[in-house]
Coordinates of C-alpha atoms and ligand atoms in Angstrom, one line a residue:
M1 CA -18.4 -23.7 -75.3
K2 CA -20.0 -22.5 -72.0
P3 CA -18.1 -23.3 -68.8
S4 CA -19.5 -26.3 -66.9
I5 CA -21.4 -25.9 -63.6
K6 CA -18.4 -27.6 -62.0
I7 CA -16.0 -25.0 -63.2
L8 CA -18.3 -22.1 -62.3
G9 CA -18.7 -23.6 -58.8
F10 CA -15.0 -24.0 -58.5
M11 CA -14.5 -20.4 -59.6
L12 CA -16.8 -19.0 -57.0
C13 CA -15.2 -21.1 -54.2
N14 CA -11.7 -20.0 -55.4
C15 CA -12.8 -16.5 -55.3
F16 CA -14.3 -16.8 -51.8
F17 CA -11.3 -18.6 -50.4
W18 CA -8.9 -16.1 -52.0
Y19 CA -10.8 -13.2 -50.6
T20 CA -11.0 -14.6 -47.1
N21 CA -7.4 -15.8 -47.0
N22 CA -6.3 -12.3 -48.0
A23 CA -8.7 -10.6 -45.7
Q24 CA -7.3 -12.5 -42.7
K25 CA -4.1 -10.5 -43.2
Y26 CA -5.8 -7.3 -42.2
S27 CA -6.5 -6.3 -38.7
C28 CA -9.7 -4.5 -39.3
V29 CA -11.3 -7.6 -40.8
L30 CA -10.1 -9.5 -37.7
H31 CA -11.8 -6.9 -35.5
R32 CA -15.0 -7.4 -37.5
V33 CA -14.6 -11.2 -37.0
N34 CA -14.1 -10.6 -33.3
E35 CA -17.2 -8.6 -33.2
V36 CA -19.2 -11.3 -34.9
I37 CA -18.0 -14.0 -32.5
G38 CA -18.7 -11.8 -29.5
L39 CA -15.5 -10.3 -28.3
D40 CA -16.9 -6.9 -27.4
F41 CA -14.9 -3.7 -26.9
D42 CA -14.8 -1.9 -23.6
T43 CA -17.0 1.1 -22.7
I44 CA -15.8 4.5 -23.6
A45 CA -17.0 8.0 -22.8
A46 CA -16.2 11.6 -24.0
I47 CA -17.6 15.1 -24.2
A48 CA -19.2 15.4 -27.6
T49 CA -19.8 19.1 -27.7
A50 CA -17.2 21.8 -28.1
P51 CA -15.5 23.1 -24.9
G52 CA -16.7 26.5 -23.5
E53 CA -19.9 28.1 -22.4
A54 CA -23.1 27.0 -24.2
G55 CA -26.7 26.2 -23.7
I56 CA -26.1 22.5 -23.4
G57 CA -23.2 20.1 -23.3
I58 CA -23.4 16.5 -24.4
I59 CA -21.4 13.6 -23.0
R60 CA -21.6 10.3 -24.8
I61 CA -21.0 6.8 -23.5
S62 CA -20.7 3.7 -25.8
G63 CA -20.1 0.1 -25.1
K64 CA -21.5 -3.0 -23.4
N65 CA -21.6 -1.3 -20.0
A66 CA -22.9 2.0 -21.2
I67 CA -26.4 1.5 -19.8
D68 CA -25.0 0.1 -16.5
V69 CA -22.9 3.3 -16.1
G70 CA -25.9 5.5 -16.8
N71 CA -27.9 3.4 -14.4
K72 CA -25.5 4.1 -11.5
I73 CA -25.5 7.8 -11.9
F74 CA -29.0 8.8 -13.0
K75 CA -32.4 9.1 -11.3
N76 CA -35.5 10.7 -12.7
R77 CA -38.0 12.6 -10.7
K78 CA -39.8 9.4 -9.6
Q79 CA -36.4 8.1 -8.5
L80 CA -36.4 5.6 -11.3
S81 CA -32.9 4.7 -12.7
L82 CA -32.1 4.8 -16.3
R83 CA -32.8 1.2 -17.2
D84 CA -36.4 1.6 -15.8
C85 CA -37.0 4.6 -18.1
E86 CA -38.1 4.4 -21.7
E87 CA -35.5 3.6 -24.3
R88 CA -34.8 6.2 -27.1
K89 CA -36.5 8.9 -25.1
L90 CA -35.0 11.9 -23.4
N91 CA -35.6 11.3 -19.7
Y92 CA -35.6 14.3 -17.4
G93 CA -33.7 13.8 -14.1
Y94 CA -30.5 14.3 -12.2
I95 CA -26.9 13.0 -12.3
Y96 CA -25.7 11.9 -8.8
D97 CA -22.3 10.9 -7.6
P98 CA -22.8 7.3 -6.3
K99 CA -19.9 7.8 -3.8
D100 CA -21.8 10.3 -1.7
G101 CA -25.2 10.6 -3.3
K102 CA -24.6 14.3 -4.1
K103 CA -26.6 15.8 -7.0
I104 CA -24.3 17.0 -9.8
D105 CA -26.6 18.5 -12.5
E106 CA -30.1 18.6 -13.9
V107 CA -30.1 16.7 -17.2
L108 CA -31.9 15.0 -20.0
M109 CA -30.6 11.5 -20.6
V110 CA -31.3 8.9 -23.3
Y111 CA -30.2 5.3 -23.8
I112 CA -30.3 3.4 -27.1
K113 CA -29.5 -0.3 -27.3
G114 CA -27.2 -1.5 -30.1
P115 CA -27.1 -2.2 -32.9
Y116 CA -29.2 0.7 -34.2
T117 CA -26.8 3.3 -32.9
Y118 CA -23.8 5.4 -34.2
T119 CA -21.3 2.8 -33.0
K120 CA -23.7 -0.3 -33.2
E121 CA -23.1 -0.6 -29.5
D122 CA -25.3 0.5 -26.5
I123 CA -25.2 4.2 -26.3
V124 CA -26.0 6.7 -23.5
E125 CA -26.1 10.4 -24.0
V126 CA -26.3 13.0 -21.2
N127 CA -27.6 16.5 -22.1
C128 CA -26.4 18.7 -19.3
H129 CA -25.9 22.4 -18.8
G130 CA -23.2 23.6 -21.2
G131 CA -20.1 25.0 -19.5
I132 CA -16.7 23.6 -18.7
V133 CA -17.5 22.6 -15.0
P134 CA -20.8 20.7 -15.3
V135 CA -19.6 18.8 -18.4
R136 CA -16.3 17.9 -16.8
K137 CA -17.9 16.9 -13.5
I138 CA -20.3 14.5 -15.2
L139 CA -17.5 13.0 -17.3
E140 CA -15.5 12.4 -14.2
V141 CA -18.3 10.5 -12.5
I142 CA -18.9 8.5 -15.6
L143 CA -15.2 7.5 -15.7
E144 CA -15.3 6.5 -12.1
N145 CA -18.2 4.2 -12.7
G146 CA -17.1 1.9 -15.4
A147 CA -16.1 3.8 -18.6
R148 CA -12.8 4.9 -19.8
L149 CA -12.0 8.1 -21.7
A150 CA -12.4 7.7 -25.5
E151 CA -9.5 8.4 -27.8
R152 CA -9.8 10.8 -30.7
G153 CA -12.3 9.5 -33.2
E154 CA -12.9 6.3 -31.2
F155 CA -16.8 6.4 -31.6
T156 CA -16.4 6.6 -35.4
K157 CA -13.7 4.0 -35.3
R158 CA -16.1 1.6 -33.6
A159 CA -18.8 2.4 -36.2
F160 CA -16.1 1.3 -38.7
L161 CA -14.8 -1.7 -36.8
N162 CA -18.4 -2.9 -36.1
G163 CA -19.1 -2.7 -39.8
R164 CA -21.7 0.1 -39.8
I165 CA -19.6 2.3 -42.1
D166 CA -16.5 1.7 -44.2
L167 CA -13.2 3.7 -43.9
S168 CA -14.0 6.2 -46.6
Q169 CA -17.3 7.0 -44.9
A170 CA -15.6 7.4 -41.6
E171 CA -13.2 9.9 -43.2
A172 CA -16.2 11.7 -44.6
V173 CA -17.5 12.2 -41.1
M174 CA -14.4 14.3 -40.3
D175 CA -14.6 16.2 -43.6
L176 CA -18.2 17.0 -42.8
I177 CA -17.4 18.4 -39.4
S178 CA -14.5 20.5 -40.9
A179 CA -16.4 21.6 -44.1
K180 CA -16.0 25.4 -44.7
T181 CA -18.4 25.8 -47.6
D182 CA -21.8 24.4 -48.8
I183 CA -20.1 22.6 -51.7
S184 CA -17.5 20.8 -49.6
F185 CA -20.3 20.0 -47.0
N186 CA -22.4 18.4 -49.8
V187 CA -19.5 16.4 -51.2
S188 CA -18.6 15.1 -47.7
L189 CA -22.3 14.2 -47.2
N190 CA -22.3 12.3 -50.5
Q191 CA -19.2 10.4 -49.4
L192 CA -20.7 9.6 -46.0
E193 CA -23.7 8.2 -47.9
G194 CA -21.2 5.9 -49.7
S195 CA -20.5 7.6 -53.0
I196 CA -16.8 6.7 -53.1
S197 CA -17.4 3.3 -51.5
S198 CA -20.0 2.2 -54.0
E199 CA -17.8 3.2 -57.0
V200 CA -14.9 1.3 -55.4
K201 CA -16.9 -1.7 -54.5
K202 CA -18.2 -2.0 -58.1
L203 CA -14.7 -2.0 -59.3
Q204 CA -13.6 -4.5 -56.7
N205 CA -16.4 -6.8 -57.9
V206 CA -15.2 -6.6 -61.5
L207 CA -11.7 -7.4 -60.3
L208 CA -12.9 -10.3 -58.2
G209 CA -14.7 -11.7 -61.3
M210 CA -11.5 -11.3 -63.3
L211 CA -9.5 -13.1 -60.6
A212 CA -12.0 -16.0 -60.5
H213 CA -11.6 -16.4 -64.3
V214 CA -7.9 -16.3 -64.1
E215 CA -7.8 -18.9 -61.3
A216 CA -10.2 -21.2 -63.1
S217 CA -8.1 -20.9 -66.2
I218 CA -5.0 -21.8 -64.3
D219 CA -6.6 -24.8 -62.5
F220 CA -8.5 -26.1 -65.6
P221 CA -6.2 -25.4 -68.5
E222 CA -7.6 -28.3 -70.4
D223 CA -11.2 -27.0 -70.3
D224 CA -12.4 -24.7 -73.0
V225 CA -13.7 -21.9 -70.8
E226 CA -14.5 -19.3 -73.4
D227 CA -14.8 -16.4 -71.0
L228 CA -11.3 -16.9 -69.8
T229 CA -9.8 -15.5 -72.9
Y230 CA -7.2 -12.8 -72.8
S231 CA -9.4 -10.4 -74.7
N232 CA -12.2 -10.8 -72.2
L233 CA -9.8 -10.0 -69.3
Q234 CA -8.6 -7.1 -71.4
E235 CA -12.1 -5.7 -71.9
Q236 CA -12.8 -5.8 -68.1
G237 CA -9.4 -4.4 -67.3
N238 CA -10.0 -1.5 -69.5
L239 CA -13.3 -0.9 -67.9
V240 CA -11.6 -0.7 -64.5
L241 CA -8.9 1.6 -65.8
D242 CA -11.5 3.9 -67.3
K243 CA -13.4 4.1 -64.1
I244 CA -10.2 4.8 -62.1
N245 CA -9.2 7.5 -64.5
R246 CA -12.6 9.1 -64.1
L247 CA -12.3 9.1 -60.4
L248 CA -8.7 10.5 -60.6
S249 CA -10.0 13.3 -62.9
T250 CA -12.0 14.7 -60.0
V251 CA -8.9 15.0 -57.8
Y252 CA -8.1 18.6 -58.8
T253 CA -11.6 19.7 -57.9
G254 CA -11.3 17.7 -54.7
K255 CA -8.1 19.6 -53.9
I256 CA -9.9 22.9 -54.4
L257 CA -12.8 21.9 -52.2
R258 CA -10.3 20.8 -49.5
E259 CA -7.7 23.7 -49.8
G260 CA -9.6 26.4 -51.6
L261 CA -8.9 27.7 -55.1
K262 CA -5.4 29.1 -54.8
T263 CA -5.9 32.6 -56.2
V264 CA -2.9 34.9 -56.6
I265 CA -3.4 38.7 -57.0
L266 CA -0.6 40.0 -59.2
G267 CA 0.3 43.3 -60.6
K268 CA 3.0 46.1 -60.5
P269 CA 3.1 48.3 -57.4
N270 CA 0.3 50.6 -56.5
V271 CA -2.3 49.2 -58.9
G272 CA -4.7 48.3 -56.0
K273 CA -3.9 44.6 -55.2
S274 CA -4.1 45.0 -51.4
S275 CA -7.3 47.2 -51.9
L276 CA -8.7 44.2 -53.8
L277 CA -7.9 41.8 -51.0
N278 CA -9.5 44.0 -48.5
A279 CA -12.6 44.5 -50.7
I280 CA -13.0 40.7 -51.1
L281 CA -12.5 40.1 -47.4
R282 CA -14.7 43.1 -46.5
E283 CA -12.1 44.1 -43.8
N284 CA -8.9 46.1 -43.7
R285 CA -6.6 43.1 -43.7
A286 CA -3.7 44.5 -45.7
I287 CA -2.1 47.9 -45.5
V288 CA -3.1 50.2 -48.4
T289 CA -1.1 53.4 -49.2
D290 CA -0.3 55.4 -52.3
I291 CA 3.3 54.6 -51.8
P292 CA 4.4 52.0 -54.4
G293 CA 6.0 48.9 -52.7
T294 CA 3.7 49.0 -49.7
T295 CA 3.2 45.2 -49.6
R296 CA 6.4 43.3 -49.2
D297 CA 5.3 40.0 -47.9
V298 CA 2.7 37.5 -48.9
I299 CA -0.8 37.8 -47.2
E300 CA -2.9 34.6 -47.4
E301 CA -6.6 34.5 -46.4
Y302 CA -9.5 32.0 -46.9
V303 CA -12.7 33.4 -48.1
N304 CA -16.0 31.9 -49.3
I305 CA -17.4 33.6 -52.4
N306 CA -20.9 32.5 -53.2
G307 CA -20.0 29.0 -51.9
V308 CA -16.7 28.9 -53.8
P309 CA -13.7 28.4 -51.4
L310 CA -10.8 30.7 -52.2
K311 CA -7.4 30.9 -50.8
I312 CA -6.6 34.4 -51.8
I313 CA -3.0 35.7 -51.8
D314 CA -1.9 39.3 -52.0
T315 CA 1.6 39.8 -53.2
A316 CA 4.3 42.4 -53.5
G317 CA 4.0 44.6 -56.6
I318 CA 6.2 43.2 -59.4
R319 CA 9.1 45.5 -60.2
E320 CA 12.9 45.6 -60.3
T321 CA 14.1 47.0 -57.0
E322 CA 17.3 47.5 -55.1
D323 CA 15.5 47.0 -51.8
I324 CA 16.5 43.5 -50.6
V325 CA 13.2 43.0 -48.6
E326 CA 11.0 44.1 -51.5
R327 CA 13.0 42.0 -53.9
L328 CA 12.4 38.9 -51.8
G329 CA 8.7 39.7 -51.8
V330 CA 8.8 40.0 -55.6
D331 CA 10.6 36.7 -56.0
K332 CA 8.0 35.1 -53.6
A333 CA 5.2 36.5 -55.8
K334 CA 6.7 34.9 -58.9
E335 CA 7.2 31.6 -57.1
L336 CA 3.5 31.6 -56.0
L337 CA 2.4 32.2 -59.5
N338 CA 3.6 28.7 -60.5
E339 CA 1.4 27.0 -57.9
A340 CA -1.7 29.2 -58.5
D341 CA -5.0 27.7 -59.7
L342 CA -6.1 31.2 -60.8
V343 CA -4.4 34.6 -61.1
I344 CA -6.2 37.9 -60.7
A345 CA -3.9 40.4 -62.7
V346 CA -4.5 44.0 -61.8
F347 CA -3.6 46.9 -64.1
D348 CA -4.0 50.6 -63.4
T349 CA -6.0 52.2 -66.3
S350 CA -5.0 55.7 -65.2
E351 CA -1.5 55.0 -66.5
E352 CA -0.1 53.8 -69.8
L353 CA 1.2 50.3 -70.0
S354 CA 4.7 50.3 -68.5
R355 CA 7.7 47.9 -68.7
E356 CA 6.5 46.2 -65.5
D357 CA 3.0 45.7 -67.0
Y358 CA 4.5 44.0 -70.1
H359 CA 6.6 41.8 -67.8
I360 CA 3.4 40.8 -66.0
I361 CA 1.6 40.1 -69.3
D362 CA 4.4 37.8 -70.1
L363 CA 4.1 36.0 -66.8
I364 CA 0.4 35.4 -67.0
K365 CA -0.3 34.8 -70.7
D366 CA -0.4 31.1 -70.4
R367 CA -2.2 31.0 -67.1
K368 CA -5.9 30.9 -66.0
T369 CA -6.3 34.6 -65.3
I370 CA -8.9 37.2 -64.7
V371 CA -7.7 40.7 -65.8
L372 CA -8.8 43.7 -63.7
L373 CA -8.7 47.1 -65.3
N374 CA -8.6 49.1 -62.1
K375 CA -9.0 52.8 -61.2
S376 CA -11.7 53.1 -63.8
D377 CA -12.9 56.2 -61.8
L378 CA -9.9 58.1 -63.0
P379 CA -9.3 59.4 -66.6
S380 CA -8.1 56.5 -68.7
K381 CA -4.6 56.5 -70.2
L382 CA -4.3 52.7 -70.8
N383 CA -5.0 51.4 -74.3
E384 CA -7.4 48.6 -73.4
E385 CA -7.4 47.2 -77.0
D386 CA -3.7 46.8 -76.8
L387 CA -3.9 44.9 -73.5
K388 CA -6.7 42.7 -74.8
N389 CA -4.6 41.9 -77.9
Y390 CA -1.7 40.8 -75.7
L391 CA -4.0 38.8 -73.5
P392 CA -6.6 37.2 -75.8
N393 CA -9.2 34.9 -74.3
K394 CA -8.9 36.3 -70.8
R395 CA -11.9 37.5 -68.9
V396 CA -11.5 41.3 -68.4
I397 CA -13.4 43.3 -65.8
S398 CA -13.4 47.0 -65.2
T399 CA -13.2 48.0 -61.6
A400 CA -12.8 50.9 -59.2
I401 CA -11.8 49.0 -56.2
S402 CA -11.5 51.9 -53.8
K403 CA -15.1 52.8 -54.7
N404 CA -16.2 49.2 -54.4
E405 CA -17.2 49.1 -58.1
G406 CA -16.8 45.9 -60.1
I407 CA -16.2 43.6 -57.1
D408 CA -19.6 42.0 -57.5
K409 CA -18.9 41.3 -61.2
L410 CA -15.5 39.8 -60.2
E411 CA -17.3 37.5 -57.6
E412 CA -19.9 36.5 -60.2
T413 CA -17.1 35.7 -62.6
L414 CA -15.3 33.6 -60.0
E415 CA -18.4 31.6 -59.3
D416 CA -19.1 31.2 -63.0
M417 CA -15.6 29.9 -63.6
F418 CA -15.9 27.5 -60.7
L419 CA -19.3 26.1 -61.6
S420 CA -18.6 26.0 -65.4
S421 CA -16.2 23.5 -67.1
E422 CA -13.3 25.7 -66.3
V423 CA -13.3 24.4 -62.8
Q424 CA -15.6 21.4 -62.7
I425 CA -17.5 20.2 -59.7
S426 CA -20.7 18.8 -61.2
D427 CA -19.7 15.2 -60.5
S428 CA -21.1 14.1 -57.2
T429 CA -18.4 11.5 -56.7
I430 CA -15.4 13.7 -56.1
V431 CA -12.1 12.4 -54.6
T432 CA -11.2 14.9 -51.9
N433 CA -9.0 12.7 -49.8
V434 CA -5.2 12.5 -50.5
R435 CA -5.1 8.9 -49.2
H436 CA -7.8 7.9 -51.6
R437 CA -6.0 9.6 -54.5
D438 CA -2.7 7.8 -53.6
Q439 CA -4.5 4.4 -53.6
L440 CA -6.3 5.1 -56.9
L441 CA -2.9 6.0 -58.4
K442 CA -1.4 2.7 -57.2
A443 CA -4.5 0.8 -58.4
K444 CA -4.1 2.5 -61.8
N445 CA -0.5 1.4 -62.0
N446 CA -1.4 -2.2 -61.2
I447 CA -4.3 -2.5 -63.7
E448 CA -2.1 -0.9 -66.4
D449 CA 0.6 -3.5 -65.7
A450 CA -2.0 -6.3 -65.9
L451 CA -3.2 -4.8 -69.2
N452 CA 0.3 -4.6 -70.6
S453 CA 1.0 -8.2 -69.6
L454 CA -2.3 -9.3 -71.3
T455 CA -1.2 -7.5 -74.5
L456 CA 2.1 -9.4 -74.3
S457 CA 0.2 -12.7 -73.6
M458 CA 2.3 -13.2 -70.5
P459 CA 1.4 -16.2 -68.2
L460 CA -1.8 -15.8 -66.3
D461 CA -0.2 -16.1 -62.9
C462 CA 1.9 -13.0 -63.5
I463 CA -1.2 -11.1 -64.6
E464 CA -3.1 -12.4 -61.5
V465 CA -0.5 -10.6 -59.2
D466 CA -1.3 -7.2 -60.7
I467 CA -5.1 -7.7 -60.6
K468 CA -4.8 -8.7 -56.9
G469 CA -2.6 -5.7 -56.3
C470 CA -5.3 -3.4 -57.8
W471 CA -8.0 -5.1 -55.7
E472 CA -6.0 -4.5 -52.6
N473 CA -5.3 -0.9 -53.4
L474 CA -9.0 -0.2 -53.8
G475 CA -9.7 -2.1 -50.6
E476 CA -7.5 0.3 -48.7
I477 CA -9.9 3.1 -49.6
T478 CA -12.9 1.3 -48.1
G479 CA -10.8 -0.2 -45.3
D480 CA -11.3 -3.9 -46.4
T481 CA -7.5 -4.3 -46.8
V482 CA -6.0 -1.7 -44.6
G483 CA -3.5 -2.3 -41.7
E484 CA -4.1 -1.3 -38.1
D485 CA -1.4 1.4 -38.2
I486 CA -3.2 3.2 -41.0
I487 CA -6.5 3.0 -39.2
D488 CA -5.0 4.3 -36.0
K489 CA -3.4 7.2 -37.9
I490 CA -6.7 8.1 -39.6
F491 CA -8.7 8.2 -36.4
S492 CA -6.0 10.0 -34.5
E493 CA -6.8 13.0 -36.7
F494 CA -10.4 13.1 -35.5
C495 CA -11.6 15.3 -32.7
I496 CA -12.3 13.8 -29.3
G497 CA -15.9 12.8 -28.8
K498 CA -16.6 11.9 -32.4
Ligands
GTP501 N1 -8.7 56.3 -57.7 C1 -8.5 55.0 -57.3 N2 -7.6 54.7 -56.4 C2 -7.4 53.4 -56.1 C3 -8.3 52.4 -56.6 N3 -7.9 51.2 -56.1 C4 -6.9 51.5 -55.2 N4 -6.6 52.8 -55.3 C5 -5.5 53.5 -54.5 O1 -4.3 53.1 -55.0 C6 -3.3 53.1 -54.0 C7 -2.5 51.8 -54.0 O2 -3.4 50.8 -53.5 P1 -2.9 49.4 -52.9 O3 -4.1 48.6 -52.8 O4 -2.0 49.6 -51.8 O5 -2.0 48.9 -54.2 P2 -1.0 47.7 -54.3 O6 -1.2 47.2 -55.6 O7 -1.3 46.7 -53.2 O8 0.4 48.3 -54.0 P3 1.7 47.6 -53.6 O9 1.4 46.9 -52.3 O10 2.6 48.8 -53.4 O11 2.2 46.7 -54.6 C8 -4.0 53.5 -52.7 O12 -3.9 54.8 -52.5 C9 -5.5 53.1 -53.1 O13 -6.4 53.9 -52.3 C10 -9.3 52.8 -57.5 O14 -10.1 52.0 -58.0 N5 -9.4 54.1 -57.8
MG502 MG1 -0.2 46.0 -51.7

């Protein structure tokens, strides 16, 4: 039998009341409520451009008094103040100190009334001469005339608290600013446009539907509400679990985009590992000599190869040694191998395979590895077939690093591996943020618990707790259910003026 209108109505109300009751717990929602009922925030200002000498510097003001502040300190050539100038237009004029009427700088100034601004508040932006002194002087006069200095990330925090973007989008702003490669920039841009939020919101809606069914079933046990069956909840729960697993499966790629593909160069001494690092970086970063055991410590550098972010690590040549410093270096190299996303194993083709080479073959055989047969410019003594038999299914590239031969092939291979299924990045919704990953893992645990309880036909109120838990975990990603302490921590990692 279909559920009656009465039950459906009740389910919806229940759902709404549950949502609002829970939402009240969280400060961010209270802020949004404050905003709706008119408790505005104060007026903030900060320098938005990087410190130092530059063509222009920008100072931004946001809040209910922003235009008043701008009004007090600006006059255009016709002696009109800011409010009398056109909105959303760069107005040419001067900043004056109202204390003594002294001219401070020649500027272009714009004001935009909320809510169609970055923060949804009134915004004023001053474009002045770049350089530490003019920018600082103008900021000082702004602060003396009704604004206070913004905290880190406070403009974006307001955009969030005023409901223009959610928390995952605010976090994407920071990622966008700090993006080191085209790929991580594109992923951050997707997140800013709401790729994570929309996936999470879809899941939250499914969970809200499940909760409404559960509540109706608890409140109307006597009604035959067909959709409330355990199997129906199970079906929806599995759908949520699948989606969460899919998002979690992108975490590895996200980590690479954030931290770079951890690539360890490994080989016995003197095969050309440091030469390779220098060739990839196109600078003499590491010392290269023909003395085996030259590199003793680990050298880490970030490099961008055809858009692929690499954290490339040169290590000490692997061999048994009495030298304490070198031995520590060798131990460190082996340790790094365990954390590596990728290994570049270098062999010297001008020599036969040695005991150390066999040891290295042993270390890398189960790892994602590119094999380099280096010093191909010298007469070959190494039996390549033997090596390929020991290391089947590995990509093998012939190089003469000191002559810069084969480096482009290596770079193409790295790009190919990154873009192919070996290291996937084709999915536009990629979880790059550790906080999002942690919440997804918690959400996964909760929905799995709910599914187990459903299988065991446990009472519905027990199952409800886990579904609510899952909904809350997902809400922490978008900021619907996040506490003020977490919000403060997130925005404290922003730069000033953003
Ligand atoms: N002929 C030739 N020599 C090379 C090639 N690549 C590197 N070399 C030389 O091999 C020697 C050792 O190079 P490195 O890059 O220091 O080797 P490494 O593996 O870092 O050595 P360790 O730090 O001692 O482990 C240097 O003299 C390089 O110039 C190559 O392709 N051909
Ligand atoms: Mg070296």
